[in-house]
Amino acid sequence: MTHKRIGFCCKWLDFPRQMDGFKPKDEALKLNNRTTTVAWLNRQERAVAEQRLWDIMEHNTNATLELVKRVGTLDPRQRMVRLSSDMFPVYTEPTYSYYYQLPDVKEAIAKKCAAIGETARMLDIRVSFHPGQFCVLASDNETIVANSIREFEYHTDLARWMGYGNSFHDHGFKINVHISGRKGPDGIRAIWNQLSTEARNLVTIENEENSYGLDDTLSLADIIPTVFDCHHHWVKTGEYIEPTDDKIKRVIDSWRGVRPTMHYSVSSESILVGHDNSVRPAMTTLLESGHKKQKLRAHSDFMWNTAVNQYVAEFWENFDIQVESKAKNLASTKLFQELTNA
DNA sequence: GAGGGTCAAGTCCGT
DNA sequence: ACGGACTTGACCCTC
């Protein structure tokens, strides 16, 4: 995992209209996950619920494998993808977690996940996970912490089945979370020993827009690498931090020789209607003209601002760039073409 | 097919 | 207090 990459997150789109959801006949459904809800499962007979979980498990593992194969057809510098967290719905939900412990089910998913990991390594694809907003390891509520550890270990189970986690961020793999909880960095340290070895090998922490910024994530650099999110940093501080800044050097160091990943998103084009796309959005100016910080957080469809693209390009030498945008691979491919003049 | 209601879970900001 | 944003909107049901 040494050369530079630009990747995307969680879903494969064939057309921009699919940003608003897929239609029943869309081919891309074969590359994307299905899901279900606890409420729906609860309304069914147990056999029906179990059958649905089995069907979704088969669909999602197949879809993830197909997604990885598809990413493998891209330029080597585009072979990076974040995998969706909802591979196995309700895995950590107390009523249904038993299902995934059934021997037949466990054996099937272990085999399916192994194939996904082997294929990703064979095709030289950098993969990762990003647990959602409910994974709050540093919460001040011990029940939430316990649930969050379970949620994190679910992602670790997936990674382990896929063949990752035996050493520090092997193959560049990461399971990235926010600090989120009110206990902050100390809360992360407090639960460190409750995480499995593989979890400790794979966790990364991302700077946030509101509570915990780069200084906070870097305070954990002795145990956890920082995923630098330039949009979060901009929303929090208004700064386009320089790639040569000492903090960025410390981010790189926190990865201990593994090539770092950064996140790239930009304010939604629907919020900044009419904004000059060759000029970087300026926080002070935007706030003075009545924009709200919270609205500026929202992600764009595409990486529409060439000036910010050029700014991010300066990081590419040292960072793989994970694009977070509504248009998914369509946006990351367009950015890739822009930065490589392809 | 379109449209509206529903969905396991945390935290913050703005009103 | 509550909706919306983040995260990753999708699915069920009715018409």
Coordinates of C-alpha atoms (C1' of nucleotides) in Angstrom, one line a residue:
Chain A
M1 CA 0.0 0.0 0.0
T2 CA 2.6 2.5 -1.0
H3 CA 1.4 4.3 -4.1
K4 CA -1.0 7.2 -3.9
R5 CA -4.8 6.6 -4.1
I6 CA -8.1 8.4 -4.3
G7 CA -11.1 6.4 -3.1
F8 CA -14.8 6.6 -2.3
C9 CA -17.2 5.4 0.3
C10 CA -19.7 2.6 0.7
K11 CA -21.7 2.7 -2.5
W12 CA -21.2 2.3 -6.2
L13 CA -23.3 4.5 -8.5
D14 CA -23.6 4.2 -12.3
F15 CA -25.6 7.4 -12.7
P16 CA -25.9 10.7 -10.8
R17 CA -29.7 10.1 -10.5
Q18 CA -28.8 7.2 -8.2
M19 CA -27.8 9.7 -5.5
D20 CA -31.5 9.8 -4.8
G21 CA -31.8 6.1 -4.5
F22 CA -31.8 3.0 -6.8
K23 CA -34.6 1.8 -8.9
P24 CA -35.6 -1.9 -8.8
K25 CA -34.0 -2.7 -12.1
D26 CA -30.7 -0.8 -11.5
E27 CA -27.7 -3.0 -12.1
A28 CA -25.9 -1.2 -9.4
L29 CA -28.1 -3.0 -6.8
K30 CA -25.9 -6.0 -7.3
L31 CA -22.9 -4.0 -5.9
N32 CA -24.7 -2.4 -3.0
N33 CA -26.0 -3.6 0.3
R34 CA -29.6 -4.3 1.4
T35 CA -30.8 -3.9 4.9
T36 CA -33.7 -4.4 7.3
T37 CA -35.0 -3.1 10.6
V38 CA -35.6 -4.5 14.0
A39 CA -39.2 -3.4 13.8
W40 CA -39.8 -5.3 10.6
L41 CA -38.1 -8.4 11.9
N42 CA -40.1 -8.2 15.1
R43 CA -43.4 -8.3 13.0
Q44 CA -42.4 -11.6 11.4
E45 CA -42.5 -15.2 12.5
R46 CA -39.0 -16.2 13.7
A47 CA -38.4 -18.4 10.6
V48 CA -39.3 -15.6 8.3
A49 CA -37.0 -13.2 10.2
E50 CA -34.2 -15.7 10.0
Q51 CA -34.7 -16.3 6.4
R52 CA -34.6 -12.6 5.7
L53 CA -31.3 -12.2 7.6
W54 CA -29.8 -15.1 5.7
D55 CA -30.9 -13.6 2.3
I56 CA -29.5 -10.2 3.2
M57 CA -26.3 -11.8 4.5
E58 CA -25.9 -13.7 1.1
H59 CA -26.8 -10.6 -0.9
N60 CA -24.5 -8.2 1.0
T61 CA -21.4 -10.5 1.0
N62 CA -21.9 -11.1 -2.7
A63 CA -22.4 -7.4 -3.4
T64 CA -19.3 -6.5 -1.4
L65 CA -17.3 -9.0 -3.3
E66 CA -18.6 -7.6 -6.6
L67 CA -17.9 -4.1 -5.4
V68 CA -14.3 -5.0 -4.6
K69 CA -13.9 -6.6 -8.0
R70 CA -15.3 -3.5 -9.7
V71 CA -12.9 -1.3 -7.9
G72 CA -10.2 -3.7 -9.1
T73 CA -11.0 -2.7 -12.7
L74 CA -10.1 1.0 -11.9
D75 CA -6.7 2.6 -12.3
P76 CA -4.4 1.4 -9.5
R77 CA -4.5 4.9 -8.0
Q78 CA -8.2 4.6 -7.6
R79 CA -8.2 1.3 -5.8
M80 CA -9.5 2.3 -2.4
V81 CA -12.9 1.9 -1.0
R82 CA -14.7 2.2 2.3
L83 CA -16.9 -0.8 2.9
S84 CA -20.4 -0.3 4.2
S85 CA -21.1 -1.1 7.9
D86 CA -24.4 -2.7 7.3
M87 CA -23.0 -5.9 5.9
F88 CA -24.9 -7.8 8.7
P89 CA -27.9 -5.9 9.9
V90 CA -28.8 -6.1 13.6
Y91 CA -25.5 -7.9 14.4
T92 CA -25.2 -6.1 17.7
E93 CA -28.9 -5.8 18.5
P94 CA -29.5 -8.0 21.6
T95 CA -32.6 -9.7 20.1
Y96 CA -31.0 -10.8 16.9
S97 CA -27.3 -11.0 17.7
Y98 CA -27.8 -14.7 18.4
Y99 CA -28.5 -15.3 14.7
Y100 CA -24.9 -14.6 13.7
Q101 CA -23.6 -17.0 16.3
L102 CA -25.4 -20.0 14.8
P103 CA -22.7 -22.4 13.6
D104 CA -24.1 -22.6 10.0
V105 CA -24.4 -18.8 9.7
K106 CA -21.0 -18.2 11.3
E107 CA -19.3 -20.6 9.0
A108 CA -20.9 -19.1 5.9
I109 CA -20.0 -15.5 6.7
A110 CA -16.5 -16.4 7.7
K111 CA -16.0 -18.0 4.3
K112 CA -17.7 -15.1 2.4
C113 CA -15.7 -12.5 4.2
A114 CA -12.4 -14.3 3.7
A115 CA -13.1 -14.2 -0.1
I116 CA -13.7 -10.5 0.1
G117 CA -10.4 -9.9 1.9
E118 CA -8.4 -12.2 -0.3
T119 CA -9.8 -10.5 -3.4
A120 CA -9.1 -7.0 -2.1
R121 CA -5.4 -8.0 -1.4
M122 CA -5.1 -9.7 -4.7
L123 CA -6.3 -6.7 -6.6
D124 CA -4.3 -4.3 -4.4
I125 CA -7.3 -2.5 -3.1
R126 CA -7.1 -0.5 0.1
V127 CA -10.3 -1.2 2.1
S128 CA -11.6 0.2 5.4
F129 CA -14.6 0.6 7.7
H130 CA -16.2 3.6 9.4
P131 CA -18.7 2.7 12.2
G132 CA -21.6 5.2 12.3
Q133 CA -22.6 7.9 14.7
F134 CA -23.8 5.5 17.3
C135 CA -20.3 4.2 18.1
V136 CA -19.3 6.5 20.9
L137 CA -16.4 4.9 22.7
A138 CA -15.8 8.0 24.8
S139 CA -19.3 8.5 26.0
D140 CA -19.9 9.5 29.7
N141 CA -22.7 6.9 29.8
E142 CA -21.3 3.4 30.6
T143 CA -24.1 1.6 28.8
I144 CA -23.4 3.6 25.6
V145 CA -19.7 2.8 26.0
A146 CA -20.5 -0.9 26.3
N147 CA -22.7 -0.8 23.3
S148 CA -20.1 1.1 21.4
I149 CA -17.4 -1.4 22.1
R150 CA -19.7 -4.1 20.9
E151 CA -20.3 -2.1 17.7
F152 CA -16.6 -1.5 17.2
E153 CA -15.9 -5.2 17.7
Y154 CA -18.5 -6.1 15.1
H155 CA -16.4 -4.2 12.6
T156 CA -13.4 -5.9 14.0
D157 CA -15.0 -9.3 13.5
L158 CA -15.6 -8.4 9.8
A159 CA -12.0 -7.2 9.5
R160 CA -10.7 -10.4 11.2
W161 CA -12.7 -12.7 8.9
M162 CA -11.4 -10.7 6.0
G163 CA -7.9 -11.4 7.1
Y164 CA -6.9 -8.0 8.6
G165 CA -5.7 -6.9 12.0
N166 CA -2.8 -9.2 12.8
S167 CA -0.5 -6.2 12.8
F168 CA -0.7 -2.5 12.9
H169 CA -2.9 -1.3 10.0
D170 CA -1.8 -4.2 7.8
H171 CA -2.4 -3.4 4.1
G172 CA -3.4 0.1 5.2
F173 CA -6.6 -1.2 6.7
K174 CA -8.4 1.0 9.2
I175 CA -11.6 1.1 11.2
N176 CA -12.1 4.8 11.7
V177 CA -14.2 6.5 14.4
H178 CA -14.8 9.9 15.9
I179 CA -14.1 10.7 19.5
S180 CA -17.7 12.0 19.8
G181 CA -18.2 11.3 23.6
R182 CA -18.1 13.8 26.3
K183 CA -15.1 12.1 28.0
G184 CA -13.0 13.0 25.0
P185 CA -9.5 11.5 24.5
D186 CA -9.3 10.3 28.1
G187 CA -12.4 8.3 27.4
I188 CA -10.7 6.5 24.6
R189 CA -7.7 5.7 26.8
A190 CA -10.0 4.5 29.5
I191 CA -11.5 1.7 27.3
W192 CA -8.3 0.9 25.4
N193 CA -7.7 -2.3 27.2
Q194 CA -11.2 -3.5 26.6
L195 CA -10.6 -3.6 22.9
S196 CA -9.4 -6.8 21.2
T197 CA -5.8 -6.9 19.9
E198 CA -7.1 -6.6 16.3
A199 CA -9.3 -3.7 17.2
R200 CA -6.3 -1.9 18.7
N201 CA -4.3 -2.7 15.6
L202 CA -6.9 -1.2 13.3
V203 CA -8.6 1.8 15.0
T204 CA -8.0 5.3 13.7
I205 CA -9.5 8.6 15.0
E206 CA -10.8 11.4 12.9
N207 CA -10.9 15.1 13.8
E208 CA -14.4 16.5 14.2
E209 CA -16.1 19.8 13.3
N210 CA -17.6 20.5 16.7
S211 CA -16.0 19.1 19.8
Y212 CA -12.7 17.4 19.2
G213 CA -10.3 18.7 16.6
L214 CA -6.8 17.9 15.4
D215 CA -5.1 18.7 18.7
D216 CA -7.4 16.2 20.5
T217 CA -6.8 13.4 18.0
L218 CA -3.1 14.0 18.0
S219 CA -3.1 13.8 21.8
L220 CA -3.8 10.1 21.2
A221 CA -1.0 9.7 18.6
D222 CA 1.0 7.4 20.9
I223 CA -1.7 4.7 20.5
I224 CA -4.0 5.7 17.6
P225 CA -3.2 7.3 14.1
T226 CA -5.2 10.4 13.1
V227 CA -7.3 10.5 10.0
F228 CA -7.1 14.1 9.0
D229 CA -10.4 15.4 7.7
C230 CA -9.7 18.7 6.0
H231 CA -13.4 19.7 5.8
H232 CA -14.0 19.1 9.5
H233 CA -10.9 21.1 10.2
W234 CA -12.1 24.0 8.0
V235 CA -15.5 24.0 9.6
K236 CA -14.1 24.0 13.1
T237 CA -11.4 26.6 12.6
G238 CA -11.9 28.3 9.2
E239 CA -8.4 27.3 8.3
Y240 CA -7.0 25.5 5.2
I241 CA -4.1 24.1 7.1
E242 CA -0.9 23.9 5.1
P243 CA 0.5 20.4 4.2
T244 CA 3.7 21.6 5.7
D245 CA 2.2 22.5 9.1
D246 CA 3.7 20.8 12.1
K247 CA 0.3 19.3 12.9
I248 CA 0.2 17.5 9.6
K249 CA 3.7 16.2 10.2
R250 CA 2.5 14.8 13.5
V251 CA -0.5 13.2 11.7
I252 CA 1.8 11.5 9.3
D253 CA 4.0 10.3 12.2
S254 CA 1.0 8.9 14.0
W255 CA 0.7 6.3 11.3
R256 CA 4.2 5.0 12.1
G257 CA 5.3 4.3 8.5
V258 CA 1.9 3.2 7.2
R259 CA 0.7 5.5 4.4
P260 CA -1.9 7.8 6.0
T261 CA -5.5 8.3 4.7
M262 CA -7.2 11.6 4.9
H263 CA -10.9 12.5 4.3
Y264 CA -11.9 15.0 1.7
S265 CA -15.3 16.6 1.5
V266 CA -16.5 20.1 0.8
S267 CA -19.6 22.2 1.6
S268 CA -22.6 21.3 -0.5
E269 CA -23.0 23.1 -3.8
S270 CA -26.7 23.4 -3.0
I271 CA -25.7 25.5 0.1
L272 CA -23.1 27.6 -1.8
V273 CA -25.2 28.3 -4.9
G274 CA -23.4 30.6 -7.3
H275 CA -20.1 30.4 -5.5
D276 CA -17.1 30.8 -7.8
N277 CA -15.7 27.3 -8.2
S278 CA -12.2 28.5 -8.7
V279 CA -12.1 30.3 -5.3
R280 CA -11.9 28.4 -2.0
P281 CA -14.9 29.1 0.3
A282 CA -13.8 31.5 3.0
M283 CA -15.4 30.9 6.4
T284 CA -15.3 34.5 7.6
T285 CA -16.9 35.8 4.5
L286 CA -19.5 33.1 4.4
L287 CA -20.5 33.6 8.0
E288 CA -20.7 37.4 7.5
S289 CA -23.0 36.9 4.5
G290 CA -25.4 34.8 6.7
H291 CA -24.3 31.2 6.2
K292 CA -24.6 29.0 9.2
K293 CA -21.7 26.8 10.2
Q294 CA -24.0 23.8 10.6
K295 CA -25.2 24.1 7.1
L296 CA -21.6 24.4 5.8
R297 CA -21.0 20.9 7.2
A298 CA -23.2 19.2 4.7
H299 CA -21.3 17.2 2.0
S300 CA -21.4 18.1 -1.7
D301 CA -22.5 15.8 -4.5
F302 CA -19.3 16.3 -6.5
M303 CA -15.9 17.9 -5.7
W304 CA -17.1 21.1 -7.5
N305 CA -14.4 23.5 -6.2
T306 CA -11.2 23.3 -8.2
A307 CA -9.4 25.6 -5.8
V308 CA -10.0 23.2 -2.9
N309 CA -9.2 20.3 -5.1
Q310 CA -5.8 21.9 -5.8
Y311 CA -5.4 22.4 -2.1
V312 CA -6.1 18.8 -1.4
A313 CA -3.8 17.7 -4.2
E314 CA -0.9 19.1 -2.2
F315 CA -1.6 16.4 0.4
W316 CA -1.7 13.6 -2.1
E317 CA 2.0 12.9 -2.1
N318 CA 1.8 11.9 1.6
F319 CA -1.9 10.9 2.0
D320 CA -4.4 8.6 0.3
I321 CA -7.6 10.7 -0.3
Q322 CA -10.9 9.2 0.8
V323 CA -13.6 11.3 -1.0
E324 CA -16.8 11.7 1.0
S325 CA -19.5 12.9 -1.3
K326 CA -23.0 12.1 -2.3
A327 CA -22.0 11.0 -5.9
K328 CA -19.6 8.4 -4.4
N329 CA -17.4 6.8 -7.1
L330 CA -18.7 9.2 -9.7
A331 CA -17.2 12.1 -7.7
S332 CA -13.9 10.4 -6.8
T333 CA -13.4 9.4 -10.5
K334 CA -14.0 12.9 -11.6
L335 CA -11.6 14.3 -9.1
F336 CA -9.0 11.7 -10.1
Q337 CA -9.3 12.7 -13.7
E338 CA -9.0 16.4 -12.7
L339 CA -5.9 15.8 -10.6
T340 CA -4.2 13.5 -13.2
N341 CA -5.3 15.3 -16.3
A342 CA -6.6 12.0 -17.5
Chain B
dG1 C1' -43.7 3.5 -10.2
dA2 C1' -44.4 7.3 -6.9
dG3 C1' -44.9 9.0 -2.5
dG4 C1' -45.2 8.9 2.5
dG5 C1' -44.1 6.8 7.0
dT6 C1' -40.8 4.1 9.5
dC7 C1' -36.5 2.9 11.4
dA8 C1' -31.7 0.1 17.2
dA9 C1' -28.4 3.1 18.5
dG10 C1' -25.4 9.4 20.0
dT11 C1' -24.2 14.1 19.9
dC12 C1' -24.2 18.6 18.7
dC13 C1' -26.1 23.1 16.9
dG14 C1' -29.8 26.3 15.8
dT15 C1' -34.4 27.7 16.5
Chain C
dA1 C1' -38.1 20.6 23.2
dC2 C1' -37.2 19.4 18.7
dG3 C1' -35.5 19.0 13.8
dG4 C1' -31.6 18.4 11.1
dA5 C1' -26.8 17.4 10.3
dC6 C1' -23.2 14.0 10.6
dT7 C1' -22.9 8.6 9.5
dT8 C1' -24.4 5.4 4.7
dG9 C1' -30.9 6.3 3.1
dA10 C1' -33.4 1.9 2.4
dC11 C1' -37.5 -0.5 2.7
dC12 C1' -42.4 -1.4 3.4
dC13 C1' -46.9 -0.3 2.3
dT14 C1' -50.5 1.9 -0.2
dC15 C1' -52.3 3.8 -4.1

